[in-house]
Every structure is written in C-alpha cells, then in structure tokens.
Amino acid sequence: MKRINTTHFAILGLLRIKPMSAYELVKFSKESIGLFWNESYGHIHKSIKNLETEGDVEIVEESATGRKKIVYGVTAQGRERLDSWLTLPPEESVMRNELLMKIFVSEEHQIPQLVDFLQAELASAEELTAVLAGIKASIPAGADRQSRLWLLTLDYGERYLQMTIDWCRHALDTLNQSNEEG
Amino acid sequence: MKRINTTHFAILGLLRIKPMSAYELVKFSKESIGLFWNESYGHIHKSIKNLETEGDVEIVEESATGRKKIVYGVTAQGRERLDSWLTLPPEESVMRNELLMKIFVSEEHQIPQLVDFLQAELASAEELTAVLAGIKASIPAGADRQSRLWLLTLDYGERYLQMTIDWCRHALDTLNQSNEEG
DNA sequence: ACATAATATATCTTTCGGATATATAATAAA
DNA sequence: TTTATTATATATCCGAAAGATATATTATGT
C-alpha cells in the first residue's frame, strides 16, 4: 500500500481557510493545530512545491517589488483531493513524549532530575493554558458551524493541558513522598 | 547543533531493563511505552546495528541452532551514555493526531463522517482502557521504587485515555446538536 | 494435513524534522 | 544617528523516523 504524505493534506486544509505564503502557513499551523499536529518548515516547504507541481495549489499573489512574498491558494483539483482524503478514517495518533519515556527508563537515583523536569512541564502547561484561554475569549459567542468545529479542537487542547497539569502534580506528590520515605 | 537520535536512547533504556532481540524489543516498546512513545521497526533495526558498531550494545546470546535469534544487551559504555542523556531536559512532546487535524480543516457538510470517526475513536479508547486496567492489576501492591516510576507512566496512560473518552463524548453531543438544529 | 498466526531478521523508499544559509524590513537600544 | 536585534521571508541539505515488503521458521488451530 502506498504511503500517504499527510503534510500535503494538512497544507491543503489550511490554505483552504485562507491563502498564505509558506512562512505564514507554518506560523498559522503552529498557532491553530500545533498542539496536536506537528509540522516542520523543511517538510512544508518541500511539500508546497510538490503540490504546486501536481496542480493542487497555485500562486495567487506575488509581490515583485520590495520584499519577495509568494502567496499560495488551493485549486479546484486540490479541493477535490482534500475532500476525498477527508472521507478516509484517520490514522491512529502518534506521540513522542520524551519526558514520559525518560521516566520509564530512569532508575531510582535519577528521581531528583525527574522532579525538575516535571516542574518545568507543569509550568509550561500552565502557561499554555492561559494562552488558550485568550484565544477562546476572542471567538464570538454566537458561533457558526465552522467555528463550532474549531471550538472542539480548542476544547481538546484545554482538556489535554488540564490532564497534563493534574498528572504532573500527582507525579510530583508521588516522587516527593518516596523521597521522604528514603 | 547536532541532532540527537532519540531512538538510540530509547533502545538503551529498554535493553537495560532486560536484554532482548530486535523483535522482542519492538514488542516490548509497544506494550510498555507505546501509548506515548512511537517507534518503528525499520528505525529500531537500523539503530540497534549502529549502537552495536559504536559499542553501546553487544550481543549477549545467539542461538546458532534452530531458529536464529540475536539477543542484545547494554554495555558499560552504553549505560554511561544513557545516564548522561537522561540528565538533559526532555524535548517538547510532539503529537500527530489526524482526527483532530481533520476536524479543524473540515467543513459543515463533512460533519456526518466526523461523527463516525469520533465513535470509532471513543470505542478504541474504551477498549485500551480495559487493557491498561489489566496491566495495572498485574503489578504488585507493595511497589518498589522502580515500579513506582512505571506506575506513573501507566497513570498517565489512564488519564490520557479518560480525557480522550470525555472529549469524544462532548464532541459527539455538540455535533449531534448542531445536526438537529440544521 | 493444511492453513494461519506468531516469531524473527533484513532492506528499501519515502516521509518528516530541524539545522543552517541568506536577505530584507521593522523595531529597540546604544 | 547608528547599531543591534527581532520578525518576515525563501531555499536547501541531511539525518531521523515511518512503514511497506521480503523471507524463513516455529507454533497453533481446524
């Protein structure tokens, strides 16, 4: 079975929302779906060129004067391909959580450094929660259907971060206890 | 800055728990840290050979007769490198959740297929929860310090799945409502 | 007896990540 | 005012990672 370049479809999906340059696309991707969908600049850049060659995206605006900037948009063919891909059941989600992996392979004498990592993780999750709250506040209350879907992904982010915070606190409690017990 | 092959250290960490063949290693990885740490066979196979060349792992057992099987173990040098890597702060966790991405880039008329995907996701999270419960029951109550670390990662898995289940139910409620409203 | 599933190693290609180079415009600091 | 830094912007390279596939043996189920 031929492997699917999912980055292709992520790009089509985001460009359908609004035409963007590669640079803007990377930024928008990070700010909108970045919490649960990782994309790298190198890969996006390569993919967007492939998509252009295949006729799924096209240049809709190019500033010849001043700072160069190439804005891409989705073609009719690209829209069709995207919709067709969206009907396929999603692949299982993959995660690479280095903190969790380190905890699993650590030994007892390494617990103090794990505590440091957990505190940092807790702090960063709390910070991000505040950022999400700000984003949520900026979405109008009388949400149309499209923003209802976005709110669902935002809600996932909030729950994910809260789960992380709760677990970090639990882990810190546990590790501090076992430290005292010696 | 030179990039780090984290698979190398995941392998060292797991092989330190017990010597294994490449095949067993992949299985063990999936069953122990698979929920939050993704590894592929192709990459593990290549990495284990690199590690052998560099002297971080060694063959500890090889069945010449019958079915061929090569069991690897961590060398003293490998243990040192692992411990040194464990002191570094973990990289930010990365995720690729295709379901969430599809929800973000979908349009209103695609909501019915999203409902199907959410139901499948809910069912699979519920199944996995049962599997984790079985694993937890098999760990003795008077846990030593090592298994206390493992319990923490298991606890993370439980919370992650519960969060997923709660969110799926919320999403299904929301989408069914907006369907009725038309 | 036969088919199927589990065990086991090996290889190949494509996808993906991220470091780095280069250049311009806007902003902050000296 | 000049200088330094940050944000915007494209492009390329290479190593890490994913996963499809080939091959062979040993259990297990029908």
GROMACS .gro file of C-alpha atoms (C1' of nucleotides) in nm:
model
  424
    1MET     CA    1   0.000   0.000   0.000
    2LYS     CA    2   0.134   0.338  -0.100
    3ARG     CA    3   0.214   0.568   0.187
    4ILE     CA    4   0.029   0.897   0.222
    5ASN     CA    5   0.204   1.228   0.273
    6THR     CA    6  -0.034   1.370   0.531
    7THR     CA    7   0.150   1.702   0.529
    8HIS     CA    8   0.011   1.752   0.177
    9PHE     CA    9  -0.344   1.740   0.309
   10ALA     CA   10  -0.273   1.948   0.616
   11ILE     CA   11  -0.141   2.219   0.382
   12LEU     CA   12  -0.446   2.195   0.155
   13GLY     CA   13  -0.676   2.216   0.456
   14LEU     CA   14  -0.508   2.524   0.599
   15LEU     CA   15  -0.472   2.700   0.263
   16ARG     CA   16  -0.842   2.647   0.201
   17ILE     CA   17  -0.919   2.852   0.509
   18LYS     CA   18  -0.716   3.139   0.365
   19PRO     CA   19  -0.438   3.174   0.105
   20MET     CA   20  -0.096   3.212   0.266
   21SER     CA   21   0.277   3.220   0.200
   22ALA     CA   22   0.488   2.926   0.319
   23TYR     CA   23   0.610   3.136   0.609
   24GLU     CA   24   0.259   3.240   0.714
   25LEU     CA   25   0.141   2.881   0.673
   26VAL     CA   26   0.397   2.750   0.918
   27LYS     CA   27   0.304   3.019   1.170
   28PHE     CA   28  -0.068   2.959   1.128
   29SER     CA   29  -0.021   2.584   1.158
   30LYS     CA   30   0.165   2.623   1.487
   31GLU     CA   31  -0.091   2.863   1.630
   32SER     CA   32  -0.403   2.675   1.525
   33ILE     CA   33  -0.335   2.299   1.521
   34GLY     CA   34   0.021   2.300   1.659
   35LEU     CA   35  -0.072   2.144   1.993
   36PHE     CA   36  -0.193   1.820   1.834
   37TRP     CA   37  -0.046   1.833   1.484
   38ASN     CA   38   0.326   1.876   1.434
   39GLU     CA   39   0.468   2.017   1.113
   40SER     CA   40   0.823   2.125   1.029
   41TYR     CA   41   0.924   2.408   0.800
   42GLY     CA   42   1.152   2.195   0.587
   43HIS     CA   43   0.880   1.947   0.511
   44ILE     CA   44   0.611   2.208   0.447
   45HIS     CA   45   0.837   2.395   0.210
   46LYS     CA   46   0.914   2.084   0.008
   47SER     CA   47   0.552   1.969   0.011
   48ILE     CA   48   0.412   2.301  -0.107
   49LYS     CA   49   0.638   2.284  -0.413
   50ASN     CA   50   0.525   1.928  -0.485
   51LEU     CA   51   0.163   2.036  -0.451
   52GLU     CA   52   0.221   2.319  -0.696
   53THR     CA   53   0.377   2.081  -0.949
   54GLU     CA   54   0.081   1.845  -0.913
   55GLY     CA   55  -0.166   2.130  -0.960
   56ASP     CA   56  -0.325   2.115  -0.614
   57VAL     CA   57  -0.209   2.463  -0.514
   58GLU     CA   58  -0.130   2.771  -0.719
   59ILE     CA   59   0.033   3.108  -0.668
   60VAL     CA   60  -0.243   3.363  -0.613
   61GLU     CA   61  -0.027   3.666  -0.536
   62GLU     CA   62   0.337   3.754  -0.576
   63SER     CA   63   0.496   4.079  -0.473
   64ALA     CA   64   0.759   4.152  -0.736
   65THR     CA   65   0.863   4.479  -0.574
   66GLY     CA   66   1.011   4.513  -0.229
   67ARG     CA   67   1.025   4.206  -0.006
   68LYS     CA   68   0.955   3.893  -0.200
   69LYS     CA   69   0.649   3.700  -0.089
   70ILE     CA   70   0.467   3.416  -0.259
   71VAL     CA   71   0.106   3.355  -0.157
   72TYR     CA   72  -0.043   3.013  -0.235
   73GLY     CA   73  -0.406   2.908  -0.270
   74VAL     CA   74  -0.586   2.578  -0.328
   75THR     CA   75  -0.703   2.488  -0.679
   76ALA     CA   76  -1.034   2.317  -0.760
   77GLN     CA   77  -0.842   1.990  -0.804
   78GLY     CA   78  -0.676   2.039  -0.466
   79ARG     CA   79  -1.013   2.093  -0.301
   80GLU     CA   80  -1.143   1.773  -0.455
   81ARG     CA   81  -0.843   1.572  -0.338
   82LEU     CA   82  -0.872   1.716   0.012
   83ASP     CA   83  -1.241   1.629   0.040
   84SER     CA   84  -1.174   1.279  -0.087
   85TRP     CA   85  -0.897   1.229   0.172
   86LEU     CA   86  -1.119   1.363   0.450
   87THR     CA   87  -1.359   1.070   0.397
   88LEU     CA   88  -1.084   0.819   0.489
   89PRO     CA   89  -1.076   0.706   0.854
   90PRO     CA   90  -0.793   0.888   1.036
   91GLU     CA   91  -0.470   0.705   1.116
   92GLU     CA   92  -0.403   0.627   1.481
   93SER     CA   93  -0.250   0.925   1.655
   94VAL     CA   94   0.122   0.908   1.724
   95MET     CA   95   0.303   1.076   2.010
   96ARG     CA   96   0.662   1.122   2.117
   97ASN     CA   97   0.665   1.237   2.477
   98GLU     CA   98   1.028   1.233   2.581
   99LEU     CA   99   0.952   1.315   2.946
  100LEU     CA  100   0.734   1.006   2.981
  101MET     CA  101   0.992   0.790   2.810
  102LYS     CA  102   1.266   0.919   3.039
  103ILE     CA  103   1.055   0.843   3.343
  104PHE     CA  104   1.003   0.488   3.224
  105VAL     CA  105   1.372   0.413   3.166
  106SER     CA  106   1.505   0.606   3.469
  107GLU     CA  107   1.635   0.445   3.786
  108GLU     CA  108   1.577   0.545   4.148
  109HIS     CA  109   1.884   0.765   4.184
  110GLN     CA  110   1.764   0.974   3.889
  111ILE     CA  111   1.440   1.079   4.058
  112PRO     CA  112   1.568   1.428   4.160
  113GLN     CA  113   1.628   1.529   3.800
  114LEU     CA  114   1.288   1.388   3.701
  115VAL     CA  115   1.132   1.618   3.961
  116ASP     CA  116   1.299   1.915   3.791
  117PHE     CA  117   1.164   1.808   3.452
  118LEU     CA  118   0.814   1.762   3.592
  119GLN     CA  119   0.816   2.109   3.746
  120ALA     CA  120   0.919   2.261   3.413
  121GLU     CA  121   0.649   2.063   3.232
  122LEU     CA  122   0.387   2.177   3.482
  123ALA     CA  123   0.487   2.541   3.444
  124SER     CA  124   0.479   2.528   3.064
  125ALA     CA  125   0.138   2.357   3.060
  126GLU     CA  126   0.000   2.625   3.291
  127GLU     CA  127   0.137   2.899   3.066
  128LEU     CA  128  -0.014   2.744   2.755
  129THR     CA  129  -0.348   2.714   2.929
  130ALA     CA  130  -0.352   3.090   2.973
  131VAL     CA  131  -0.274   3.137   2.604
  132LEU     CA  132  -0.562   2.909   2.504
  133ALA     CA  133  -0.799   3.097   2.733
  134GLY     CA  134  -0.709   3.415   2.548
  135ILE     CA  135  -0.778   3.255   2.211
  136LYS     CA  136  -1.112   3.119   2.330
  137ALA     CA  137  -1.219   3.462   2.453
  138SER     CA  138  -1.154   3.606   2.107
  139ILE     CA  139  -1.403   3.369   1.939
  140PRO     CA  140  -1.754   3.520   1.918
  141ALA     CA  141  -2.027   3.360   2.130
  142GLY     CA  142  -2.284   3.308   1.855
  143ALA     CA  143  -2.061   3.059   1.681
  144ASP     CA  144  -2.139   2.945   1.330
  145ARG     CA  145  -2.088   2.582   1.234
  146GLN     CA  146  -1.733   2.627   1.114
  147SER     CA  147  -1.612   2.786   1.435
  148ARG     CA  148  -1.800   2.516   1.626
  149LEU     CA  149  -1.552   2.266   1.480
  150TRP     CA  150  -1.263   2.491   1.577
  151LEU     CA  151  -1.402   2.520   1.928
  152LEU     CA  152  -1.398   2.141   1.953
  153THR     CA  153  -1.026   2.130   1.877
  154LEU     CA  154  -0.969   2.415   2.121
  155ASP     CA  155  -1.164   2.222   2.382
  156TYR     CA  156  -0.940   1.922   2.320
  157GLY     CA  157  -0.637   2.141   2.382
  158GLU     CA  158  -0.778   2.265   2.712
  159ARG     CA  159  -0.859   1.914   2.831
  160TYR     CA  160  -0.519   1.786   2.721
  161LEU     CA  161  -0.337   2.059   2.911
  162GLN     CA  162  -0.553   2.015   3.222
  163MET     CA  163  -0.486   1.642   3.216
  164THR     CA  164  -0.113   1.715   3.188
  165ILE     CA  165  -0.126   1.958   3.481
  166ASP     CA  166  -0.319   1.713   3.701
  167TRP     CA  167  -0.083   1.430   3.619
  168CYS     CA  168   0.230   1.642   3.681
  169ARG     CA  169   0.102   1.737   4.026
  170HIS     CA  170   0.023   1.375   4.103
  171ALA     CA  171   0.366   1.265   3.986
  172LEU     CA  172   0.541   1.532   4.192
  173ASP     CA  173   0.345   1.429   4.501
  174THR     CA  174   0.435   1.065   4.448
  175LEU     CA  175   0.805   1.130   4.389
  176ASN     CA  176   0.837   1.368   4.683
  177GLN     CA  177   0.676   1.109   4.910
  178SER     CA  178   0.908   0.831   4.802
  179ASN     CA  179   1.199   1.069   4.859
  180GLU     CA  180   1.097   1.131   5.218
  181GLU     CA  181   1.047   0.762   5.285
  182GLY     CA  182   1.404   0.705   5.164
  183MET     CA  183   2.383   2.185   1.675
  184LYS     CA  184   2.398   1.816   1.602
  185ARG     CA  185   2.066   1.640   1.618
  186ILE     CA  186   2.011   1.359   1.865
  187ASN     CA  187   1.881   1.020   1.761
  188THR     CA  188   1.642   0.965   2.050
  189THR     CA  189   1.563   0.616   1.929
  190HIS     CA  190   1.919   0.524   2.031
  191PHE     CA  191   1.846   0.617   2.392
  192ALA     CA  192   1.502   0.459   2.398
  193ILE     CA  193   1.667   0.134   2.290
  194LEU     CA  194   1.939   0.163   2.555
  195GLY     CA  195   1.677   0.235   2.820
  196LEU     CA  196   1.463  -0.064   2.730
  197LEU     CA  197   1.756  -0.303   2.686
  198ARG     CA  198   1.883  -0.204   3.030
  199ILE     CA  199   1.560  -0.334   3.180
  200LYS     CA  200   1.624  -0.671   3.017
  201PRO     CA  201   1.830  -0.797   2.720
  202MET     CA  202   1.615  -0.857   2.414
  203SER     CA  203   1.620  -0.937   2.045
  204ALA     CA  204   1.519  -0.665   1.799
  205TYR     CA  205   1.183  -0.833   1.755
  206GLU     CA  206   1.118  -0.860   2.128
  207LEU     CA  207   1.234  -0.500   2.172
  208VAL     CA  208   0.976  -0.368   1.928
  209LYS     CA  209   0.703  -0.569   2.101
  210PHE     CA  210   0.810  -0.459   2.446
  211SER     CA  211   0.833  -0.098   2.335
  212LYS     CA  212   0.477  -0.105   2.201
  213GLU     CA  213   0.340  -0.272   2.513
  214SER     CA  214   0.520  -0.057   2.768
  215ILE     CA  215   0.571   0.295   2.634
  216GLY     CA  216   0.384   0.263   2.305
  217LEU     CA  217   0.098   0.490   2.407
  218PHE     CA  218   0.324   0.794   2.446
  219TRP     CA  219   0.640   0.693   2.262
  220ASN     CA  220   0.624   0.585   1.899
  221GLU     CA  221   0.894   0.365   1.746
  222SER     CA  222   0.904   0.185   1.412
  223TYR     CA  223   1.068  -0.146   1.337
  224GLY     CA  224   1.275  -0.015   1.048
  225HIS     CA  225   1.429   0.255   1.259
  226ILE     CA  226   1.493   0.033   1.562
  227HIS     CA  227   1.661  -0.226   1.345
  228LYS     CA  228   1.896   0.024   1.189
  229SER     CA  229   1.964   0.196   1.521
  230ILE     CA  230   2.048  -0.125   1.705
  231LYS     CA  231   2.315  -0.201   1.445
  232ASN     CA  232   2.459   0.149   1.481
  233LEU     CA  233   2.463   0.108   1.858
  234GLU     CA  234   2.648  -0.220   1.822
  235THR     CA  235   2.909  -0.061   1.597
  236GLU     CA  236   2.957   0.222   1.847
  237GLY     CA  237   2.992  -0.023   2.134
  238ASP     CA  238   2.683   0.081   2.329
  239VAL     CA  239   2.512  -0.256   2.292
  240GLU     CA  240   2.651  -0.607   2.245
  241ILE     CA  241   2.523  -0.950   2.155
  242VAL     CA  242   2.472  -1.141   2.478
  243GLU     CA  243   2.315  -1.455   2.333
  244GLU     CA  244   2.286  -1.607   1.991
  245SER     CA  245   2.113  -1.931   1.911
  246ALA     CA  246   2.319  -2.091   1.635
  247THR     CA  247   2.099  -2.398   1.613
  248GLY     CA  248   1.732  -2.389   1.517
  249ARG     CA  249   1.561  -2.055   1.478
  250LYS     CA  250   1.809  -1.773   1.462
  251LYS     CA  251   1.772  -1.518   1.736
  252ILE     CA  252   2.011  -1.242   1.840
  253VAL     CA  253   1.974  -1.106   2.192
  254TYR     CA  254   2.128  -0.765   2.264
  255GLY     CA  255   2.233  -0.614   2.595
  256VAL     CA  256   2.370  -0.274   2.703
  257THR     CA  257   2.745  -0.234   2.757
  258ALA     CA  258   2.903  -0.030   3.038
  259GLN     CA  259   2.969   0.248   2.787
  260GLY     CA  260   2.606   0.236   2.674
  261ARG     CA  261   2.487   0.266   3.033
  262GLU     CA  262   2.708   0.570   3.083
  263ARG     CA  263   2.580   0.739   2.767
  264LEU     CA  264   2.222   0.668   2.866
  265ASP     CA  265   2.264   0.816   3.213
  266SER     CA  266   2.434   1.121   3.068
  267TRP     CA  267   2.146   1.173   2.822
  268LEU     CA  268   1.889   1.131   3.098
  269THR     CA  269   2.023   1.442   3.271
  270LEU     CA  270   1.930   1.659   2.969
  271PRO     CA  271   1.590   1.834   2.986
  272PRO     CA  272   1.341   1.646   2.767
  273GLU     CA  273   1.241   1.787   2.430
  274GLU     CA  274   0.887   1.920   2.394
  275SER     CA  275   0.647   1.639   2.321
  276VAL     CA  276   0.524   1.610   1.963
  277MET     CA  277   0.192   1.469   1.851
  278ARG     CA  278   0.025   1.389   1.523
  279ASN     CA  279  -0.345   1.341   1.585
  280GLU     CA  280  -0.501   1.306   1.242
  281LEU     CA  281  -0.858   1.304   1.377
  282LEU     CA  282  -0.811   1.645   1.538
  283MET     CA  283  -0.648   1.783   1.225
  284LYS     CA  284  -0.933   1.655   1.009
  285ILE     CA  285  -1.187   1.818   1.238
  286PHE     CA  286  -1.006   2.151   1.210
  287VAL     CA  287  -0.995   2.152   0.831
  288SER     CA  288  -1.341   2.001   0.772
  289GLU     CA  289  -1.645   2.194   0.655
  290GLU     CA  290  -2.006   2.171   0.776
  291HIS     CA  291  -2.122   1.916   0.520
  292GLN     CA  292  -1.848   1.677   0.638
  293ILE     CA  293  -1.980   1.657   0.995
  294PRO     CA  294  -2.155   1.318   0.946
  295GLN     CA  295  -1.827   1.145   0.861
  296LEU     CA  296  -1.658   1.316   1.156
  297VAL     CA  297  -1.924   1.165   1.381
  298ASP     CA  298  -1.831   0.819   1.253
  299PHE     CA  299  -1.462   0.883   1.323
  300LEU     CA  300  -1.538   1.009   1.673
  301GLN     CA  301  -1.744   0.700   1.752
  302ALA     CA  302  -1.458   0.476   1.639
  303GLU     CA  303  -1.209   0.677   1.844
  304LEU     CA  304  -1.431   0.654   2.151
  305ALA     CA  305  -1.466   0.277   2.114
  306SER     CA  306  -1.092   0.223   2.074
  307ALA     CA  307  -1.009   0.442   2.375
  308GLU     CA  308  -1.256   0.244   2.586
  309GLU     CA  309  -1.101  -0.083   2.474
  310LEU     CA  310  -0.750   0.035   2.555
  311THR     CA  311  -0.863   0.149   2.897
  312ALA     CA  312  -0.965  -0.208   2.974
  313VAL     CA  313  -0.624  -0.334   2.861
  314LEU     CA  314  -0.446  -0.084   3.088
  315ALA     CA  315  -0.663  -0.188   3.382
  316GLY     CA  316  -0.547  -0.545   3.329
  317ILE     CA  317  -0.182  -0.439   3.326
  318LYS     CA  318  -0.226  -0.233   3.642
  319ALA     CA  319  -0.384  -0.526   3.824
  320SER     CA  320  -0.078  -0.739   3.743
  321ILE     CA  321   0.160  -0.502   3.924
  322PRO     CA  322   0.208  -0.595   4.292
  323ALA     CA  323   0.068  -0.357   4.552
  324GLY     CA  324   0.385  -0.314   4.763
  325ALA     CA  325   0.559  -0.142   4.476
  326ASP     CA  326   0.932  -0.083   4.488
  327ARG     CA  327   1.076   0.243   4.362
  328GLN     CA  328   1.132   0.121   4.006
  329SER     CA  329   0.775   0.006   3.958
  330ARG     CA  330   0.661   0.333   4.116
  331LEU     CA  331   0.806   0.510   3.812
  332TRP     CA  332   0.631   0.265   3.582
  333LEU     CA  333   0.305   0.322   3.765
  334LEU     CA  334   0.340   0.692   3.695
  335THR     CA  335   0.359   0.631   3.321
  336LEU     CA  336   0.067   0.389   3.348
  337ASP     CA  337  -0.127   0.655   3.535
  338TYR     CA  338  -0.053   0.899   3.255
  339GLY     CA  339  -0.195   0.649   3.006
  340GLU     CA  340  -0.515   0.611   3.209
  341ARG     CA  341  -0.563   0.987   3.237
  342TYR     CA  342  -0.488   1.038   2.869
  343LEU     CA  343  -0.745   0.779   2.765
  344GLN     CA  344  -1.007   0.911   3.006
  345MET     CA  345  -0.953   1.262   2.871
  346THR     CA  346  -0.995   1.129   2.517
  347ILE     CA  347  -1.316   0.947   2.611
  348ASP     CA  348  -1.464   1.255   2.780
  349TRP     CA  349  -1.375   1.478   2.489
  350CYS     CA  350  -1.516   1.234   2.230
  351ARG     CA  351  -1.849   1.225   2.416
  352HIS     CA  352  -1.856   1.603   2.436
  353ALA     CA  353  -1.774   1.633   2.066
  354LEU     CA  354  -2.045   1.384   1.969
  355ASP     CA  355  -2.301   1.572   2.180
  356THR     CA  356  -2.205   1.901   2.018
  357LEU     CA  357  -2.215   1.769   1.662
  358ASN     CA  358  -2.545   1.587   1.710
  359GLN     CA  359  -2.698   1.904   1.848
  360SER     CA  360  -2.585   2.118   1.557
  361ASN     CA  361  -2.723   1.849   1.324
  362GLU     CA  362  -3.068   1.871   1.478
  363GLU     CA  363  -3.068   2.249   1.464
  364GLY     CA  364  -2.995   2.226   1.090
  365DA     C1'  365  -0.255  -3.246   0.665
  366DC     C1'  366  -0.309  -2.789   0.582
  367DA     C1'  367  -0.373  -2.312   0.677
  368DT     C1'  368  -0.292  -1.946   0.969
  369DA     C1'  369  -0.072  -1.682   1.318
  370DA     C1'  370   0.338  -1.566   1.581
  371DT     C1'  371   0.834  -1.529   1.588
  372DA     C1'  372   1.243  -1.350   1.381
  373DT     C1'  373   1.582  -1.078   1.078
  374DA     C1'  374   1.682  -0.773   0.690
  375DT     C1'  375   1.628  -0.400   0.346
  376DC     C1'  376   1.430  -0.015   0.083
  377DT     C1'  377   1.195   0.405  -0.002
  378DT     C1'  378   0.951   0.787   0.139
  379DT     C1'  379   0.818   1.099   0.486
  380DC     C1'  380   0.942   1.407   0.830
  381DG     C1'  381   1.236   1.712   1.133
  382DG     C1'  382   1.523   2.069   1.207
  383DA     C1'  383   1.969   2.299   1.141
  384DT     C1'  384   2.155   2.637   0.853
  385DA     C1'  385   2.219   2.998   0.492
  386DT     C1'  386   2.063   3.428   0.304
  387DA     C1'  387   1.826   3.867   0.271
  388DT     C1'  388   1.508   4.244   0.389
  389DA     C1'  389   1.218   4.524   0.687
  390DA     C1'  390   1.079   4.678   1.134
  391DT     C1'  391   1.181   4.780   1.597
  392DA     C1'  392   1.463   4.857   2.006
  393DA     C1'  393   1.877   5.013   2.224
  394DA     C1'  394   2.312   5.249   2.248
  395DT     C1'  395   2.202   5.857   1.450
  396DT     C1'  396   2.392   5.443   1.424
  397DT     C1'  397   2.382   4.982   1.570
  398DA     C1'  398   2.181   4.563   1.724
  399DT     C1'  399   1.812   4.271   1.745
  400DT     C1'  400   1.383   4.070   1.620
  401DA     C1'  401   1.033   3.946   1.272
  402DT     C1'  402   0.945   3.833   0.798
  403DA     C1'  403   1.057   3.558   0.409
  404DT     C1'  404   1.252   3.179   0.086
  405DA     C1'  405   1.561   2.792  -0.001
  406DT     C1'  406   1.841   2.365   0.074
  407DC     C1'  407   2.056   1.974   0.299
  408DC     C1'  408   2.097   1.572   0.568
  409DG     C1'  409   1.986   1.273   0.920
  410DA     C1'  410   1.591   1.076   1.181
  411DA     C1'  411   1.181   0.823   1.158
  412DA     C1'  412   0.797   0.552   0.946
  413DG     C1'  413   0.635   0.169   0.747
  414DA     C1'  414   0.595  -0.146   0.343
  415DT     C1'  415   0.779  -0.562   0.198
  416DA     C1'  416   1.058  -0.991   0.157
  417DT     C1'  417   1.194  -1.419   0.366
  418DA     C1'  418   1.205  -1.812   0.673
  419DT     C1'  419   1.092  -2.082   1.081
  420DT     C1'  420   0.803  -2.250   1.453
  421DA     C1'  421   0.380  -2.286   1.689
  422DT     C1'  422  -0.125  -2.335   1.685
  423DG     C1'  423  -0.582  -2.422   1.519
  424DT     C1'  424  -0.909  -2.655   1.207
   0.00000   0.00000   0.00000
